XYZ file of C-alpha atoms in Angstrom:
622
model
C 15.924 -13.892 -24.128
C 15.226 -14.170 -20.506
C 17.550 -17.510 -19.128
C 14.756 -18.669 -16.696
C 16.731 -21.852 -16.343
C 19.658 -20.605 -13.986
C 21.388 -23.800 -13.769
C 21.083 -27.437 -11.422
C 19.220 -29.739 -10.631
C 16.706 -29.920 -7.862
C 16.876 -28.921 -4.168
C 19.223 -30.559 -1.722
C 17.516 -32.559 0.968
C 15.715 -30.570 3.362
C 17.192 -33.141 6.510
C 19.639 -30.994 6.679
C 17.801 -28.051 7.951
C 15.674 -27.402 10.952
C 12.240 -28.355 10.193
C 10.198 -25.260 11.987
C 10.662 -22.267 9.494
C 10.644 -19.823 12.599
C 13.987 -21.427 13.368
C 15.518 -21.065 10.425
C 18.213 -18.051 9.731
C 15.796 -16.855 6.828
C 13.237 -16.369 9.218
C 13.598 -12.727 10.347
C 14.025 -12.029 6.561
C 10.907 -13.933 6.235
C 8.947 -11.843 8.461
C 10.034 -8.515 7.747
C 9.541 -8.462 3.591
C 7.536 -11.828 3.596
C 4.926 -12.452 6.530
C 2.426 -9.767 5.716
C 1.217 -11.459 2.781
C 2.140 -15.251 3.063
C 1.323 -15.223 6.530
C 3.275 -16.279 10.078
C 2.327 -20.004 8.599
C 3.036 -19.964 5.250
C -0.830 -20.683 4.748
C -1.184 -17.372 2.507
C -2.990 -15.715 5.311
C -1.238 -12.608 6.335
C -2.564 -9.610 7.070
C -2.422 -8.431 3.627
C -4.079 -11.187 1.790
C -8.094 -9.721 2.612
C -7.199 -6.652 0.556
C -4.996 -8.458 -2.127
C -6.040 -9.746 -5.966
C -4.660 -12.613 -6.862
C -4.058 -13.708 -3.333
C -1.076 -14.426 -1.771
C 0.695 -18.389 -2.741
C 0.081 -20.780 0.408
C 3.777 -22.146 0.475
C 2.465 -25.299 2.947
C 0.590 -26.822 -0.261
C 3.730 -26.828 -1.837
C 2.686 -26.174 -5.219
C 4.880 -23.482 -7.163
C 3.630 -22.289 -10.119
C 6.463 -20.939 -11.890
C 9.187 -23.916 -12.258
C 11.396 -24.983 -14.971
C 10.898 -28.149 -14.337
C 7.157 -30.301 -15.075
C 4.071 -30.719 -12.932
C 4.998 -33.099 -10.341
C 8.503 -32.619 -10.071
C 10.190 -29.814 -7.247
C 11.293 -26.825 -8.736
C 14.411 -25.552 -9.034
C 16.095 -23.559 -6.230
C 16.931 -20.737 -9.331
C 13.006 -20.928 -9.966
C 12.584 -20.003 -6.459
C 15.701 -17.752 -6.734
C 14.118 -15.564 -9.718
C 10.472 -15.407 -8.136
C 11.887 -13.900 -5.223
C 14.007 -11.353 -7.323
C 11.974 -10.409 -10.410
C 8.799 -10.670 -8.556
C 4.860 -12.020 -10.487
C 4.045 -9.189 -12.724
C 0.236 -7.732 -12.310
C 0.150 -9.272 -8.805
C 0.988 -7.253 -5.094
C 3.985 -9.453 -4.999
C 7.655 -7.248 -6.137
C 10.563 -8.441 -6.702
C 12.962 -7.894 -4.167
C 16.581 -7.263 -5.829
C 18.101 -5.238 -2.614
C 18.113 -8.660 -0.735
C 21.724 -10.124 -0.823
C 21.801 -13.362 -2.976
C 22.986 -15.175 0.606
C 19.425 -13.337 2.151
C 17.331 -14.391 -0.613
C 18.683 -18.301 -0.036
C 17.840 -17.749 3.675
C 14.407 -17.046 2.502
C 14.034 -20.396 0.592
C 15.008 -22.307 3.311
C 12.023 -21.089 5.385
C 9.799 -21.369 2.162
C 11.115 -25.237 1.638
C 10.672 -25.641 5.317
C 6.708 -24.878 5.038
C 6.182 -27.663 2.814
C 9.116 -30.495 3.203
C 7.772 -32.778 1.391
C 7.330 -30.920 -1.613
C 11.338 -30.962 -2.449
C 11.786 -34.518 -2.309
C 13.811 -36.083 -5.194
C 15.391 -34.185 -8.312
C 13.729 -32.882 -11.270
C 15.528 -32.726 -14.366
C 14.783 -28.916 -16.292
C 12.548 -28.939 -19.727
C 14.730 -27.610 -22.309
C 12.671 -25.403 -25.256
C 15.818 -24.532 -26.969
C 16.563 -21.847 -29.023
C 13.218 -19.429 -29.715
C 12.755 -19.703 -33.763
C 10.968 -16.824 -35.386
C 7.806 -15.563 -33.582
C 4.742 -17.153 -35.791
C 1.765 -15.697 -33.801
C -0.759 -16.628 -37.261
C 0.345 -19.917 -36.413
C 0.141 -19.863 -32.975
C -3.523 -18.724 -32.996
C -4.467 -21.672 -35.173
C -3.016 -23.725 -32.845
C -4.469 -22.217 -30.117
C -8.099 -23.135 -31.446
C -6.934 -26.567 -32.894
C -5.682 -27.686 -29.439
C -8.819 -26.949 -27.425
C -7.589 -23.891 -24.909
C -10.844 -21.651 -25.699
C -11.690 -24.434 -23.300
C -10.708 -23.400 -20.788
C -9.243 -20.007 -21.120
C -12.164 -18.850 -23.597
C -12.697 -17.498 -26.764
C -11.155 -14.393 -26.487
C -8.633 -15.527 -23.949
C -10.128 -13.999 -20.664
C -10.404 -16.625 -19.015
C -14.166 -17.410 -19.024
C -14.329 -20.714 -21.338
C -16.876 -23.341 -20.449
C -15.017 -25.860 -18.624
C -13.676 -22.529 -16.605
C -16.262 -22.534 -13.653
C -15.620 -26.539 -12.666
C -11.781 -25.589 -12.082
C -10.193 -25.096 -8.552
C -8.166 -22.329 -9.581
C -10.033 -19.908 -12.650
C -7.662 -19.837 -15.722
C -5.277 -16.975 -16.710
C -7.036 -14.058 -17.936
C -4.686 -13.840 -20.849
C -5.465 -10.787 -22.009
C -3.925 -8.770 -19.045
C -0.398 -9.487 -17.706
C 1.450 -13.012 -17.177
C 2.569 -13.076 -14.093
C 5.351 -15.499 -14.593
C 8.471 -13.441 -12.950
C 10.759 -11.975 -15.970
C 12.754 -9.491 -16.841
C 11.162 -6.874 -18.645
C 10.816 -6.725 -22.821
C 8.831 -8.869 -25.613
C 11.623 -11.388 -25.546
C 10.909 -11.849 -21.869
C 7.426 -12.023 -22.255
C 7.531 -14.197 -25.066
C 10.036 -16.960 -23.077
C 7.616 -16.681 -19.936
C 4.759 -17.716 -22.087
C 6.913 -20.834 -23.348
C 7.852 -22.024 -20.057
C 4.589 -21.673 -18.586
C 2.798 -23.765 -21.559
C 5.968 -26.318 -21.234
C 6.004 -27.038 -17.487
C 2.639 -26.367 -16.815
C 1.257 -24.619 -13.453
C 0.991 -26.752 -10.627
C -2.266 -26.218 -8.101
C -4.220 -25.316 -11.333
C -5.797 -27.483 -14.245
C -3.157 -25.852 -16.461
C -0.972 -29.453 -17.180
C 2.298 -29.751 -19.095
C 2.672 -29.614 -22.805
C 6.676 -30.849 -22.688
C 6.592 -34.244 -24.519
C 2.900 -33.465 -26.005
C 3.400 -30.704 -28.386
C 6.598 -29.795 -30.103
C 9.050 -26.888 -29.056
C 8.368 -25.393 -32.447
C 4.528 -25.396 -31.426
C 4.876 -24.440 -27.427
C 6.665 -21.085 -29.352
C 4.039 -20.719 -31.373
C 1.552 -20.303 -28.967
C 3.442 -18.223 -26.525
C 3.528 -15.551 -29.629
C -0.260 -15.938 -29.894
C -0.775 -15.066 -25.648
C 2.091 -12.271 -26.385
C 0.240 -10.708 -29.177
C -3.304 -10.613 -27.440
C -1.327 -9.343 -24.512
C 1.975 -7.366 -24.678
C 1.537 -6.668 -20.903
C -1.944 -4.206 -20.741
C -4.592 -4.766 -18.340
C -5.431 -4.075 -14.819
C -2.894 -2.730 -12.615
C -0.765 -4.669 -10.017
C -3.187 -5.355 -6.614
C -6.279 -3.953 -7.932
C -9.964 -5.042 -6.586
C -12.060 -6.930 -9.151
C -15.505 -6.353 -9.007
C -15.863 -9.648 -7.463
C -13.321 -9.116 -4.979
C -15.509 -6.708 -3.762
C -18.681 -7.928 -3.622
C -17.473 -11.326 -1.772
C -16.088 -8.938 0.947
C -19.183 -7.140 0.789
C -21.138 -10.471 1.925
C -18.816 -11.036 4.582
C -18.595 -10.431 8.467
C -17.223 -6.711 9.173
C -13.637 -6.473 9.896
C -13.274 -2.956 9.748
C -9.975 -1.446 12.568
C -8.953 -5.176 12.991
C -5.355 -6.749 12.166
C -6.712 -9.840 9.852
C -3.820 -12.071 10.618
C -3.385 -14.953 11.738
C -0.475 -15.567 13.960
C 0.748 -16.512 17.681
C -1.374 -15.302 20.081
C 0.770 -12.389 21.040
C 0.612 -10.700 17.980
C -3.740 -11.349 17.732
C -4.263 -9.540 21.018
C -2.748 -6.754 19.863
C -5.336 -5.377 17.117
C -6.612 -8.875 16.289
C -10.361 -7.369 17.071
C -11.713 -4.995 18.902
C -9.906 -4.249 22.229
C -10.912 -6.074 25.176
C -12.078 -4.510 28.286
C -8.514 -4.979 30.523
C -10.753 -5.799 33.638
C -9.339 -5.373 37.637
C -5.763 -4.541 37.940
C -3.461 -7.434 39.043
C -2.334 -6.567 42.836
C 1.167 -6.654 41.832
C 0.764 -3.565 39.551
C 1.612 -0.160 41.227
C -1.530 2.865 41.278
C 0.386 4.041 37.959
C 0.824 1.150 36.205
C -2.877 0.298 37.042
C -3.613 3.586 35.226
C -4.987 3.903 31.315
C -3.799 7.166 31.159
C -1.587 8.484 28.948
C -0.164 10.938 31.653
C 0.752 8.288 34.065
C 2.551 6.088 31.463
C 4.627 9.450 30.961
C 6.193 9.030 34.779
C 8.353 6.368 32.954
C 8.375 7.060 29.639
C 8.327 10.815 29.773
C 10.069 11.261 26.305
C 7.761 8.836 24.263
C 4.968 11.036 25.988
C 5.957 14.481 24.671
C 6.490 13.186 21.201
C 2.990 12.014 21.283
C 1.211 14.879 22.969
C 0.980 16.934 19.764
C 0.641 14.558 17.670
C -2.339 13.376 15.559
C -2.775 10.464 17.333
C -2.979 12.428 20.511
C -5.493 14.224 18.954
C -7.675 11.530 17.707
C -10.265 12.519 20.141
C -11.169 15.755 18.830
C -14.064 17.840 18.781
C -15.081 16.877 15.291
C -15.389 12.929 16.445
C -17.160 13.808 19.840
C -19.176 16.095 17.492
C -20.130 13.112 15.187
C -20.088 10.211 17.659
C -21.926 11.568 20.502
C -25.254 12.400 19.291
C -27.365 10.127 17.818
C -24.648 7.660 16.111
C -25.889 4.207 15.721
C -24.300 2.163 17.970
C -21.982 -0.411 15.362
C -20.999 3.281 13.359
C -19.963 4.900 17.213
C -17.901 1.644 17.876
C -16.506 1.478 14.298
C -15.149 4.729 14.707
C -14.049 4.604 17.976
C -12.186 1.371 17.026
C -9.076 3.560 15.450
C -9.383 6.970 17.732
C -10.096 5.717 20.647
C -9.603 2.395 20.660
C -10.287 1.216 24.401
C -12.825 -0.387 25.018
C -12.764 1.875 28.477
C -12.750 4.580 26.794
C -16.438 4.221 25.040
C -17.379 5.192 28.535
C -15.116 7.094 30.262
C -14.984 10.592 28.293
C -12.257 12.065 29.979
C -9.819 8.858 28.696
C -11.298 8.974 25.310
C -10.144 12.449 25.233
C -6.538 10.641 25.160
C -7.433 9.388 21.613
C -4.764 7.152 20.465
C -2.606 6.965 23.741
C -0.026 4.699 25.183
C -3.106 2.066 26.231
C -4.116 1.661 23.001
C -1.503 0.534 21.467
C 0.781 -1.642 24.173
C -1.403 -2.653 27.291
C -3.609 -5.800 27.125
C -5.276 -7.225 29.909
C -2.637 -5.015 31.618
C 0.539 -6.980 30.371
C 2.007 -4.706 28.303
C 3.482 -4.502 24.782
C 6.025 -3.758 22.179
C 8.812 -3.785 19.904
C 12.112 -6.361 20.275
C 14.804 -4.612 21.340
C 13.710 -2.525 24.377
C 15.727 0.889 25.037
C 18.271 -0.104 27.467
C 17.482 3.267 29.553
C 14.388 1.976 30.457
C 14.691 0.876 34.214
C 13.225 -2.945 34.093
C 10.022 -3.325 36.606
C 9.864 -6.863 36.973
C 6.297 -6.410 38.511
C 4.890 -5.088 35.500
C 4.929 -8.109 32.571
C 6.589 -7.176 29.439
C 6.002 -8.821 26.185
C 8.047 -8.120 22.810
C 6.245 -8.437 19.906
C 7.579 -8.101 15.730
C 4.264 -6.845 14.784
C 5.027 -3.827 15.839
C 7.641 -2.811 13.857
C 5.838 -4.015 10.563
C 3.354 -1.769 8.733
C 0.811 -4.219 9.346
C 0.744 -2.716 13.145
C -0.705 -0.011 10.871
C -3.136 -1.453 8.778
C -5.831 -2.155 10.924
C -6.811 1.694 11.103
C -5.089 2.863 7.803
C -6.399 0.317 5.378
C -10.585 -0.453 4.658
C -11.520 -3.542 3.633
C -12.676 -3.908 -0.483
C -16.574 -3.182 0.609
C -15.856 0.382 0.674
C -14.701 0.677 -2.773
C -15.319 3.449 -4.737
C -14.088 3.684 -8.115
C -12.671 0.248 -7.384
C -10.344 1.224 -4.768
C -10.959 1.287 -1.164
C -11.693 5.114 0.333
C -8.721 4.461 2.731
C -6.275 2.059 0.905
C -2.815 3.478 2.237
C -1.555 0.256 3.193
C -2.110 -1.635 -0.054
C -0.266 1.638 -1.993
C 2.807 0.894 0.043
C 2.309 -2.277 -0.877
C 2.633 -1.999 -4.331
C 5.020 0.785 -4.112
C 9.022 0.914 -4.221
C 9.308 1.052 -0.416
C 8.141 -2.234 0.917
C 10.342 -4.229 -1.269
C 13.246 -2.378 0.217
C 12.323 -3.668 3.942
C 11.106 0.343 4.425
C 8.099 0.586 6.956
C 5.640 2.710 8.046
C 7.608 3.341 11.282
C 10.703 3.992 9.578
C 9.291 7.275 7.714
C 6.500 8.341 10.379
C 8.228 6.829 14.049
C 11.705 7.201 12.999
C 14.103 5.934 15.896
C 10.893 5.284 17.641
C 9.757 8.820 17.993
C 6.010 9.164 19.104
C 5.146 12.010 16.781
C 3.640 9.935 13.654
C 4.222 13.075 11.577
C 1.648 13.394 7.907
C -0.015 15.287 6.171
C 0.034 17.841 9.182
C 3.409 18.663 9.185
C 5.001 20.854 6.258
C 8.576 19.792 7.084
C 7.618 15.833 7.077
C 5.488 16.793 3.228
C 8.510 18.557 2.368
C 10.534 15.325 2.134
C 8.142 13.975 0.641
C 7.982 16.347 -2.634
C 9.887 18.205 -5.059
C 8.938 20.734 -6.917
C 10.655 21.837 -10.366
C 9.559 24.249 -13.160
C 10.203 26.569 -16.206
C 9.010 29.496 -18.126
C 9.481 31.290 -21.433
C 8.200 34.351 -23.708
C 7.206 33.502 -27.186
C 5.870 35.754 -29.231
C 3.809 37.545 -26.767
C 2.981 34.413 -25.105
C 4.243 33.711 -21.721
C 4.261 29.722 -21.264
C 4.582 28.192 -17.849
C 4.969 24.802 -16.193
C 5.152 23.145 -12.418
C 6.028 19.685 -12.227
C 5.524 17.790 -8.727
C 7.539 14.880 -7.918
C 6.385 12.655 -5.408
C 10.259 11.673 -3.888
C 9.931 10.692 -0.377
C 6.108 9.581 0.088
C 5.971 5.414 0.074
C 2.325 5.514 -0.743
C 0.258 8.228 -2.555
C 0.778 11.548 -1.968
C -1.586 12.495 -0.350
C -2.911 9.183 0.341
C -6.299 10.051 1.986
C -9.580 11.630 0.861
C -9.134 13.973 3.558
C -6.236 16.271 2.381
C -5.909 18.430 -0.599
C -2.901 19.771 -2.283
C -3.049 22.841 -4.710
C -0.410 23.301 -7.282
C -0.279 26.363 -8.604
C 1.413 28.865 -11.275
C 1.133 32.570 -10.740
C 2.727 35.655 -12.935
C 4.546 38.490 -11.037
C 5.702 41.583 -12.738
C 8.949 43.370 -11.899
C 7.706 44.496 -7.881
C 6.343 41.073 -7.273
C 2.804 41.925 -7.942
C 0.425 39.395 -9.249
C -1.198 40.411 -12.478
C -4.688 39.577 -12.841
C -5.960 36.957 -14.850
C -2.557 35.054 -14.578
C -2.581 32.566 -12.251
C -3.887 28.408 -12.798
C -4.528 26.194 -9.818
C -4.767 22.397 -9.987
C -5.766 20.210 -6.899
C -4.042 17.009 -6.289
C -5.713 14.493 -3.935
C -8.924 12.146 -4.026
C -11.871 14.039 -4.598
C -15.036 12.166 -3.269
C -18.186 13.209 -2.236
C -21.133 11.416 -0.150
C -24.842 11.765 -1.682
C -26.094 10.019 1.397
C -26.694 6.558 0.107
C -23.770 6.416 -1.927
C -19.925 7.443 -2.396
C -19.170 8.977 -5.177
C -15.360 9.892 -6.780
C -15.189 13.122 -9.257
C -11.187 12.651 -9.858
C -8.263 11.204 -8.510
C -5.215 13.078 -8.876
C -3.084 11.708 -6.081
C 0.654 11.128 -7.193
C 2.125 7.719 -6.850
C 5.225 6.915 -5.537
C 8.464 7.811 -8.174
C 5.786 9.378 -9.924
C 4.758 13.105 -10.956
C 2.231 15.453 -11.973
C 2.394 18.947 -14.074
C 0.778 22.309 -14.716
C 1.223 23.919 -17.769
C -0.360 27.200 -18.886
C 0.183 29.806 -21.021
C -0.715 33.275 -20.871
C -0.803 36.502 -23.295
C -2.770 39.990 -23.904
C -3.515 42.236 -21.282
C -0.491 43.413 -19.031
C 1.340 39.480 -20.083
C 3.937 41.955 -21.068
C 5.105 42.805 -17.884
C 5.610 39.809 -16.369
C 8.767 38.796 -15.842
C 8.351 36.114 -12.624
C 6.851 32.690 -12.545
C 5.914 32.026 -9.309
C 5.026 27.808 -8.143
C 3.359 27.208 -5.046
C 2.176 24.031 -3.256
C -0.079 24.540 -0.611
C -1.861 22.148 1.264
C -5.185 21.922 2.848
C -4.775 18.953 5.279
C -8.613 18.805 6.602
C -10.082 19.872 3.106
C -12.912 17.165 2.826
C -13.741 17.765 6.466
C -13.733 21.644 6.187
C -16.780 20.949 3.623
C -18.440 18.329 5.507
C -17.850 20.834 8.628
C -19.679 23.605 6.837
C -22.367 21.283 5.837
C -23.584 20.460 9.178
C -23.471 24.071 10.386
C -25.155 24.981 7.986
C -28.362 22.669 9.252
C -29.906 22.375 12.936
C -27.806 21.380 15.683
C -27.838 21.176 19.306
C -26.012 23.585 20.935
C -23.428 21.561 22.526
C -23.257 19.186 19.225
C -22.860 23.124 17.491
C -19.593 24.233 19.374
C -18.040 21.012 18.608
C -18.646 21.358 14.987
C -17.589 25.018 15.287
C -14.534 24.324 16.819
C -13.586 21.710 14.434
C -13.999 23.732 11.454
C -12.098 26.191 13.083
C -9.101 23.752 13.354
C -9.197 22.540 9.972
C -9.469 25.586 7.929
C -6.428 26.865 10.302
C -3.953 23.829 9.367
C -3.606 25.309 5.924
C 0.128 25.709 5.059
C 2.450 26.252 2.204
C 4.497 23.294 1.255
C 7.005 24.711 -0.982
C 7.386 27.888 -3.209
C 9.295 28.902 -6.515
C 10.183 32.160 -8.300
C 11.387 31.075 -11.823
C 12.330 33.552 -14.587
C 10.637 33.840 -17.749
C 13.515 33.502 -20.352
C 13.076 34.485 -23.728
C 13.179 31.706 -26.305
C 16.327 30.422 -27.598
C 16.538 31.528 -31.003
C 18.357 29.503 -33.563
C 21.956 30.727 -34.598
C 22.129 32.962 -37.229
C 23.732 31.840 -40.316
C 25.868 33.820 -42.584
């Protein structure tokens, strides 16, 4: 049974503390694993929270849902304590057991510190007792005789017909309590219990300690187990609703949607103001946009980036798209995340810098960046430097690697990379995006691209056997190293394969299988459309199995495995496409040249000759 009831009595009083959570010791604990979704105020508002389902708990109203103790009353700092470790099943929020108990008590104090108040006085902890024998017959009955179709509905999905007059819409109960636990039936069952004793404070849901009987509050927790047992929609996923609200609202499309200190809103926190004169203190190259003139001081930063993707963001297949006949708000939407300048929507030859220094760290010509500046850097105390946490969070990402729930398709956003690392093993750990793609600051944002950086982030394994004439064959994929889906756009492909050799290395015909992993989606110009999604999670894996015989089978005597990756696929069709209509000429050597580039990044990721073994025969007896 899960002991949700650590021990103690209420918090101690918060006097003791400083009140302003930023000046707590918690705080840059807070900000690294907590800020994105609960925001720089506690309000619930971080950058996170447009593309999250539930959303994110504003700690200032200081209502906690999941106490041990009844509506009313503060929880219990071990309530607080097993949130924060187990995490709310079926929600974006983990649990985070790498932080050090003394880390994750550093955290509460800049949670108690949003909401003071809320911890005043002690709270004494509803005992249930000892579980007796689950009676979920019982528990049903009850379950009609005490009115909660009332609320929660007939079949428990939260749609009863007092539901639509409530602040906050009751449980769907036939998904996933979220009520942190530790995992099995017992768990589950205990979770129910607690949350039908204490009740859930900010919602309608009141508690039953004192009303009903433990023997009854058990009951009923094996009724909500037994229409549950955990199934339902996954962790963070967009409701139909959730979509269709955002749908109705104002485009924030390459934005960072949070809310914080100014310093961290100028950044990405809308489209890129113009910078407008140069102050007369600046020098000519600090009074320079270009990427090449940042490079007289920070020549190192500027050779990592050159290659890169980023560096490349204006290429010929945006300029192709972009510069003839683009509606205005689509040319600006794109521009947004490769050239994000607002100079550079006019001056061509700086939007051929893409995604330079500019874009990222110069507003209104102060500039930006990380704490901690590189001590080699010579200070210029003419030229305003201000350090900023945002970026070295992956929400310094998300305004041009997440889209908002409108473009759904199949229920997830087309570009949703943010929200996978989200609700992947990584961001729990404190793991950015900078820490796999900038590592020790390096400017080369290595992806997809790269076959060394998609080497760490795969493993490949197989087997293969003769059976009777049969030659059986499998290729499993691991997805090790990626923090988010692998691959996580709708732009790459990956193509697993499985391919026979006989004794010179030959391929023999007929035997070879191919499966494509990635998000297959295609455009019928009104609508998007998905036809599979094959993309790996995170931990996760995918296989290929196949078996071959007849023919020249016999021969074979090598499985080979191959991953090889397409990184442009979708565009190398959408490139083809166009060509294949009427173009201007100009518009036609851009296209050209861009289908050029993508069907030339293809690569192979990894390769495997396995032996086909015969079968292992069972011993002979005598």
């Amino acid at each position: 049974m899960l002991a949700l009831v650590l021990g103690g009595w209420g918090p101690p009083p918060l006097s003791a503390l400083p009140t302003a959570p930023q000046a707590q010791r918690g705080w840059p604990i807070y900000e690294r694993f907590c800020l994105a979704c609960h925001g720089v105020n506690g309000d619930g508002r971080g950058p996170a929270a447009p593309y999250l389902w539930p959303q994110p708990r504003a700690f200032t109203r200081g209502e906690f849902k999941w106490r041990s103790t009844a509506v009313g009353g503060p929880p219990l700092l071990d309530d607080v304590r097993a949130t924060i470790q187990l995490g709310a099943p079926g929600t974006a929020m983990p649990g985070f057991a790498a932080l050090a108990p003394a880390e994750v008590d550093d955290v509460i104090d800049v949670v108690r510190a949003f909401a003071p108040g809320a911890w005043d006085g002690n709270a004494p902890a509803i005992e249930l007792g000892e579980p007796p024998p689950p009676d979920p017959e019982r528990g049903a009955a009850l379950w009609r005789d005490k009115g909660c179709p009332a609320c929660h509905g007939p079949t428990a999905d939260g749609h009863g017909p007092s539901s639509f007059a409530l602040r906050a819409p009751p449980y769907d109960l036939t998904t996933v309590l979220h009520r942190p636990r530790e995992a099995g039936l017992d768990a589950y069952r205990a979770a129910a219990a607690h949350s039908i004793a204490t009740g859930l404070a900010g919602t309608a849901m009141p508690s039953f300690a004192g009303t009903l009987p433990a023997a009854d509050i058990w009951a009923l927790a094996d009724h909500i187990a037994a229409i549950s047992r955990g199934t339902g929609a996954a962790a963070g996923a967009t409701p139909p609703q959730a979509i269709a609200a955002d749908r109705k609202a104002p485009i924030q499309t390459g934005t960072w949607p949070g809310i914080g200190d100014g310093d961290e809103v100028a950044v990405f926190g809308g489209p890129v103001a113009p910078q407008g004169p140069p102050p007369a203190a600046l020098a000519p190259a600090e009074a320079s946009l270009q990427a090449r003139q940042c490079a007289r001081c920070h020549a190192k930063q500027f050779r990592e980036w050159s290659p890169s993707l980023h560096g490349a963001a204006g290429s010929p297949g945006l300029l192709a798209q972009t510069e003839y006949g683009m509606a205005a708000d689509e040319r600006a939407a794109c521009l947004r995340c490769h050239a994000p300048l607002a100079e550079q929507a006019t001056d061509p030859a700086l939007r051929g810098d893409g995604v330079a220094c500019a874009g990222c760290h110069v507003r209104r010509w102060v500039r930006r960046g990380p704490p901690a500046v590189a001590p080699s850097l010579l200070a210029l105390p003419g030229y305003p430097l201000v350090t900023v946490g945002l970026y070295e969070r992956g929400d310094f990402c998300l305004p041009c690697h997440q889209l908002p729930p409108r473009t759904a398709v199949a229920g997830k956003p087309l570009l949703d990379t943010y929200r996978e690392w989200l609700a992947g093993p990584y961001m729990s750990r404190g793991v950015q995006c900078q820490h796999c793609h900038m590592p020790d600051r390096e400017h080369t944002v290595l992806g997809i691209h790269d076959p060394a950086t998609v080497r760490q982030g795969l493993r490949l394994t197989g087997s293969a056997q003769r059976d009777r004439g049969v030659v059986r064959a499998t290729a499993t994929l691991d997805n090790i190293g990626a923090g988010h889906d692998l691959p996580t756009t709708t732009t790459p492909a990956l193509w697993l394969s499985i391919t026979l050799l006989d004794a010179r290395g030959a391929p023999i015909d007929g035997a070879t299988d191919r499966r494509r992993i990635g998000r297959d989606v295609w455009f019928d110009g009104t609508t998007w459309h998905e036809r599979s999604d094959t993309r790996i999670p995170p931990g996760a894996s995918l296989s290929l199995a196949r078996g071959w015989s007849g023919g020249r089978i016999a021969d074979a005597v090598t499985a080979r495995l191959v991953v090889e990756v397409y990184p442009d696929e979708f565009y190398e069709r959408f490139y083809a496409d166009k060509l294949a209509g009427t173009l201007a000429p100009a518009q036609r050597a851009l296209y050209a040249q861009a289908a050029t580039r993508a069907r030339g990044s293809h690569y192979i990721a990894e390769q495997r000759d396995v032996t086909i073994s015969p079968p292992i025969l069972p011993p002979i007896l005598p």
